[in-house]
Coordinates of C-alpha atoms in Angstrom, one line a residue:
Chain A
M755 CA 0.0 0.0 0.0
R756 CA 2.8 2.4 1.0
R757 CA 4.6 1.7 -2.3
V758 CA 1.4 2.5 -4.3
I759 CA 0.8 5.8 -2.4
D760 CA 4.5 6.8 -2.9
N761 CA 4.5 5.9 -6.6
D762 CA 6.0 8.8 -8.5
I763 CA 3.8 8.4 -11.6
L764 CA 0.6 8.1 -9.6
T765 CA 1.5 11.2 -7.6
L766 CA 2.3 13.1 -10.7
M767 CA -1.0 12.0 -12.3
V768 CA -3.0 13.0 -9.3
R769 CA -1.3 16.4 -9.2
M770 CA -2.1 16.9 -12.9
A771 CA -5.7 15.8 -12.5
I772 CA -6.4 18.1 -9.6
G773 CA -4.3 21.0 -11.2
I774 CA -6.1 20.8 -14.5
T775 CA -9.5 20.6 -12.7
F776 CA -8.8 23.8 -10.9
I777 CA -7.3 25.6 -13.9
Y778 CA -10.4 24.6 -16.0
A779 CA -12.7 25.6 -13.2
S780 CA -11.1 29.0 -13.0
Y781 CA -11.4 29.8 -16.7
Y782 CA -15.1 30.8 -16.9
K783 CA -14.9 32.6 -13.6
I784 CA -12.0 34.8 -14.7
I785 CA -13.6 35.7 -18.1
G786 CA -17.0 36.3 -16.5
P787 CA -16.7 37.4 -12.9
G788 CA -20.3 38.7 -13.0
D789 CA -21.6 35.2 -13.7
F790 CA -19.5 33.8 -11.0
A791 CA -20.7 36.4 -8.5
K792 CA -24.3 35.4 -9.3
S793 CA -23.3 31.7 -8.7
I794 CA -22.0 32.7 -5.3
W795 CA -25.1 34.7 -4.6
Y796 CA -27.4 31.7 -5.5
Y797 CA -26.0 29.8 -2.5
H798 CA -27.1 32.5 0.0
L799 CA -24.1 31.8 2.2
V800 CA -21.8 34.8 1.8
P801 CA -22.6 38.4 3.0
G802 CA -23.6 40.5 0.0
A803 CA -20.7 42.9 0.4
L804 CA -18.1 40.1 0.0
I805 CA -19.7 38.4 -3.0
N806 CA -18.0 40.5 -5.8
L807 CA -14.6 40.5 -4.0
I808 CA -14.6 36.7 -3.7
A809 CA -15.7 36.5 -7.4
V810 CA -12.8 38.6 -8.4
F811 CA -10.1 37.0 -6.3
L812 CA -11.0 33.3 -5.9
P813 CA -10.7 32.2 -9.6
W814 CA -7.1 33.5 -9.7
M815 CA -6.4 31.5 -6.6
E816 CA -7.8 28.4 -8.3
L817 CA -5.6 29.1 -11.3
L818 CA -2.4 29.7 -9.4
C819 CA -3.0 26.7 -7.1
G820 CA -3.6 24.5 -10.1
L821 CA -0.4 25.6 -11.7
C822 CA 1.6 25.3 -8.5
L823 CA 0.4 21.7 -8.0
I824 CA 1.3 20.7 -11.5
F825 CA 4.7 22.3 -11.6
G826 CA 5.6 21.6 -8.0
V827 CA 6.2 25.2 -7.0
G828 CA 4.9 26.4 -3.6
Y829 CA 3.6 22.8 -3.4
R830 CA 2.6 22.4 0.2
G831 CA 0.9 25.9 0.4
S832 CA -1.1 25.3 -2.8
L833 CA -2.1 21.8 -1.5
W834 CA -3.5 23.3 1.6
L835 CA -5.3 26.0 -0.3
V836 CA -6.8 23.5 -2.7
T837 CA -7.9 21.4 0.2
I838 CA -9.5 24.3 2.0
M839 CA -11.3 25.4 -1.2
T840 CA -12.6 21.9 -1.8
V841 CA -13.9 21.5 1.7
V842 CA -15.6 24.9 1.4
F843 CA -17.2 23.8 -1.9
V844 CA -18.4 20.5 -0.3
V845 CA -19.9 22.4 2.7
A846 CA -21.6 25.0 0.3
I847 CA -23.1 22.3 -2.0
A848 CA -24.2 20.1 1.0
S849 CA -25.8 23.1 2.7
A850 CA -27.6 24.0 -0.6
I851 CA -28.9 20.4 -0.8
A852 CA -30.0 20.6 2.9
R853 CA -31.8 23.8 2.3
G854 CA -33.6 22.5 -0.8
I855 CA -31.8 24.9 -3.2
D856 CA -31.7 23.2 -6.5
L857 CA -28.8 24.5 -8.7
D858 CA -26.1 23.4 -10.9
C859 CA -23.1 24.0 -8.7
G860 CA -21.4 26.9 -10.5
C861 CA -18.1 24.9 -10.4
F862 CA -17.4 25.0 -14.1
K863 CA -20.0 27.3 -15.4
A864 CA -22.4 29.9 -14.0
A865 CA -24.8 28.4 -11.5
K866 CA -28.5 28.8 -12.2
S867 CA -31.6 27.5 -10.5
S868 CA -31.9 24.1 -11.9
S869 CA -33.6 20.8 -11.3
A870 CA -30.3 19.1 -12.3
S871 CA -28.9 16.9 -9.5
T872 CA -26.8 18.8 -7.0
W873 CA -25.4 15.5 -5.8
K874 CA -23.1 15.0 -8.7
P875 CA -20.8 18.0 -8.0
L876 CA -20.9 17.0 -4.3
L877 CA -19.6 13.5 -5.1
F878 CA -17.1 15.0 -7.5
D879 CA -15.7 17.2 -4.8
V880 CA -15.6 14.4 -2.3
G881 CA -13.6 12.4 -4.9
L882 CA -11.2 15.3 -5.1
L883 CA -10.7 15.1 -1.4
V884 CA -9.8 11.5 -1.7
L885 CA -7.2 12.4 -4.4
L886 CA -5.9 15.1 -2.2
A887 CA -5.4 12.6 0.6
Q888 CA -3.1 10.7 -1.7
L889 CA -1.0 13.8 -2.2
Y890 CA -0.7 14.4 1.5
L891 CA 0.4 10.9 2.2
S892 CA 2.7 10.5 -0.8
R893 CA 6.5 10.9 -0.2
S894 CA 7.3 11.1 -3.9
R895 CA 9.9 13.8 -4.5
K896 CA 10.1 13.5 -8.3
W897 CA 9.1 16.2 -10.8
F898 CA 8.9 19.1 -8.4
L899 CA 10.4 22.3 -9.9
A900 CA 11.0 23.9 -6.5
G901 CA 11.1 20.8 -4.2
R902 CA 8.4 19.8 -1.7
Chain B
M512 CA 7.1 27.6 5.1
I513 CA 3.6 26.5 4.2
F514 CA 2.1 29.6 5.7
R515 CA 4.4 31.8 3.7
Q516 CA 3.5 30.0 0.5
I517 CA -0.2 30.4 1.3
V518 CA 0.2 34.1 1.9
V519 CA 2.2 34.5 -1.3
I520 CA -0.3 32.7 -3.4
M521 CA -3.2 34.7 -1.9
A522 CA -1.4 38.0 -2.4
I523 CA -0.7 37.2 -6.0
S524 CA -4.3 36.1 -6.5
V525 CA -5.6 39.4 -5.0
A526 CA -3.2 41.4 -7.2
F527 CA -4.2 39.5 -10.4
G528 CA -7.8 39.7 -9.5
I529 CA -7.7 43.5 -9.0
V530 CA -5.8 44.1 -12.2
S531 CA -7.9 41.8 -14.3
N532 CA -11.1 43.2 -13.0
I533 CA -9.9 46.7 -13.8
V534 CA -8.9 45.9 -17.4
S535 CA -11.6 43.2 -18.2
P536 CA -14.5 44.1 -20.5
N537 CA -16.6 42.1 -18.1
K538 CA -15.5 43.9 -15.0
I539 CA -17.8 44.1 -12.0
P540 CA -17.9 46.6 -9.1
F541 CA -15.7 45.4 -6.3
F542 CA -18.5 45.8 -3.8
G543 CA -21.8 44.6 -5.1
H544 CA -25.2 45.5 -3.8
Y545 CA -27.2 42.4 -2.7
R546 CA -30.3 42.2 -0.5
S547 CA -32.3 39.1 0.2
L548 CA -36.0 39.7 -0.7
S549 CA -36.9 36.1 -0.9
S550 CA -40.2 35.1 0.5
G551 CA -38.8 31.6 0.4
D552 CA -41.3 30.6 -2.3
G553 CA -39.0 30.7 -5.3
P554 CA -40.1 32.0 -8.7
I555 CA -43.7 32.2 -9.6
V556 CA -44.3 29.8 -12.5
P557 CA -47.7 30.1 -14.4
P558 CA -49.7 26.9 -15.0
T559 CA -49.4 27.7 -18.8
A560 CA -45.6 27.3 -18.7
E561 CA -44.3 24.7 -21.1
E562 CA -41.1 22.8 -21.7
G563 CA -38.6 25.0 -23.5
D564 CA -40.0 28.2 -22.0
P565 CA -37.5 30.8 -20.8
P566 CA -36.6 30.3 -17.1
F567 CA -38.7 32.0 -14.5
I568 CA -37.0 34.1 -11.8
A569 CA -38.0 35.1 -8.4
I570 CA -38.1 38.7 -7.0
D571 CA -34.7 38.4 -5.3
V572 CA -33.0 37.3 -8.6
A573 CA -34.7 40.1 -10.5
E574 CA -33.6 42.6 -7.8
M575 CA -30.0 41.2 -7.9
E576 CA -29.9 41.6 -11.7
F577 CA -31.3 45.1 -11.4
S578 CA -28.8 46.3 -8.8
N579 CA -25.6 44.7 -9.9
Y580 CA -25.7 43.9 -13.6
D581 CA -26.7 45.3 -16.9
A582 CA -29.7 43.1 -17.5
V583 CA -32.4 44.9 -19.6
F584 CA -35.9 44.8 -18.2
V585 CA -38.6 44.6 -20.8
D586 CA -42.2 45.5 -19.8
A587 CA -44.7 43.6 -22.0
R588 CA -47.8 45.7 -21.0
D589 CA -49.6 48.4 -22.8
P590 CA -47.9 51.9 -22.9
E591 CA -50.6 53.3 -20.6
E592 CA -49.8 50.8 -17.9
F593 CA -46.1 51.2 -18.5
E594 CA -46.4 54.9 -18.0
C595 CA -48.3 54.5 -14.8
G596 CA -45.5 52.6 -13.1
T597 CA -42.7 50.2 -14.1
I598 CA -39.3 48.9 -13.1
P599 CA -36.9 51.8 -13.6
G600 CA -35.1 51.8 -16.9
S601 CA -37.4 49.2 -18.5
I602 CA -38.0 49.2 -22.2
N603 CA -41.7 48.9 -23.2
I604 CA -42.5 46.3 -25.9
P605 CA -46.3 45.9 -25.7
F606 CA -47.0 42.4 -26.6
E607 CA -50.6 43.1 -27.7
Y608 CA -49.3 45.7 -30.2
M609 CA -46.8 43.5 -31.8
P610 CA -47.2 43.3 -35.6
D611 CA -47.8 40.0 -37.4
E612 CA -45.4 41.0 -40.1
G613 CA -41.9 42.4 -39.4
L614 CA -41.8 41.2 -35.8
E615 CA -38.0 40.9 -35.8
A616 CA -37.5 44.5 -37.0
Y617 CA -40.1 45.7 -34.5
I618 CA -38.3 44.0 -31.6
D619 CA -34.8 44.8 -32.8
S620 CA -35.7 48.5 -33.1
A621 CA -37.3 48.5 -29.6
L622 CA -34.2 46.9 -28.1
G623 CA -31.7 49.0 -30.1
D624 CA -28.4 47.3 -30.9
L625 CA -28.5 45.0 -28.0
P626 CA -26.5 41.8 -28.7
R627 CA -28.7 38.6 -28.9
E628 CA -26.9 37.1 -25.9
H629 CA -27.6 40.1 -23.5
Q630 CA -29.6 39.2 -20.4
L631 CA -33.3 40.2 -20.9
I632 CA -35.8 40.0 -18.1
V633 CA -39.4 40.2 -19.3
F634 CA -42.3 41.0 -17.0
C635 CA -45.8 42.4 -17.0
S636 CA -48.1 43.2 -14.1
G637 CA -48.2 40.0 -12.2
E638 CA -49.7 36.6 -11.9
E639 CA -52.9 37.2 -13.8
C640 CA -50.9 38.5 -16.9
D641 CA -49.1 36.2 -19.2
L642 CA -47.9 38.8 -21.8
S643 CA -44.4 38.4 -20.4
L644 CA -44.4 34.7 -21.1
H645 CA -45.6 35.2 -24.6
L646 CA -43.1 38.0 -25.3
G647 CA -40.3 35.9 -23.7
R648 CA -41.2 33.0 -26.1
N649 CA -41.1 35.3 -29.1
L650 CA -37.7 36.8 -28.0
M651 CA -36.3 33.3 -27.8
M652 CA -37.8 32.4 -31.1
L653 CA -36.0 35.4 -32.6
G654 CA -32.7 34.2 -31.3
Y655 CA -32.3 36.1 -28.0
T656 CA -30.5 33.5 -26.0
N657 CA -30.6 34.9 -22.5
V658 CA -34.2 35.6 -21.7
A659 CA -35.8 35.2 -18.3
V660 CA -39.4 35.8 -17.2
F661 CA -40.0 37.6 -13.9
F662 CA -43.6 36.5 -13.5
G663 CA -44.2 38.4 -10.2
G664 CA -44.1 41.4 -12.4
S665 CA -44.4 45.1 -11.5
R666 CA -46.9 44.3 -8.7
E667 CA -44.5 42.1 -6.8
W668 CA -41.7 44.6 -7.4
E669 CA -43.8 47.3 -5.8
K670 CA -45.0 45.0 -3.0
F671 CA -41.4 44.5 -1.9
G672 CA -40.9 48.3 -1.7
L673 CA -38.6 48.6 -4.7
E674 CA -38.3 51.8 -6.6
M675 CA -40.9 52.3 -9.4
E676 CA -40.6 54.7 -12.3
R677 CA -43.8 56.7 -13.1
Q678 CA -44.3 58.9 -16.0
V679 CA -47.9 59.9 -15.3
R680 CA -50.0 59.8 -12.2
C681 CA -52.7 57.1 -12.4
D682 CA -55.5 56.1 -10.2
E683 CA -55.5 52.5 -9.1

């Protein structure tokens, strides 16, 4: 088990998968901060005054963290930030489900009221957390531009 | 070490966010204006709604679009009702006056040079009025891709104490 977790190729693949997911997720938010602000608003979780600030700043953090994970620069810091963001997304989506708010999550495109299942993005984010656990446990030191 | 990396990544993100929002054609105000008006009931959807209709939005979504974004509100009622009181800045396209011929030119001229993907929010007086739904369907048919119907209409807007624009004084 230890050898599997520490496997260099597996660790690189997981870094790439999570990194690309975050870079892809940041794209629509960076080009359309207004749509992303609406997505945040739909959750009714964030004070109104903070919504636009988060919409402007968060996508860049997703993009930078994705790049850092892939290239192995600022690795531990970006790993923590990605984990915190994913946990926040899980809590936000779960609370939307608990409050009966139906929406597509706004993860990769603007959230709208929707009858589409909100469970899928929740399961996706939980899957991300499992992958992140592998990165925390892995002792692989290969293919890091700036060391671990 | 980890803490320093986190701080650096966040600082760079804030800097990029600020710069990109200043230069972006899609920039938004750094501080938005959001209130929660929701009665918890969600959007009003008429029984005549059909599959493929434009989405129906609740009062809180309409107010959010009004306060923060450049959505264009379209009042589907008669000019007399429009002048008595409407959502500020609305464009009047009276559905009952729409021509059978030249519909596209009529709507295009009413909406000016608005791109087809611009957010349009159609409304009329309220639940007893389905002009907004009919106009919304026509707009979609003409290729407007971002149409929503605020079925609560001007009455719900006024009921929630939101600003109305009145050109003439009318008796109820």
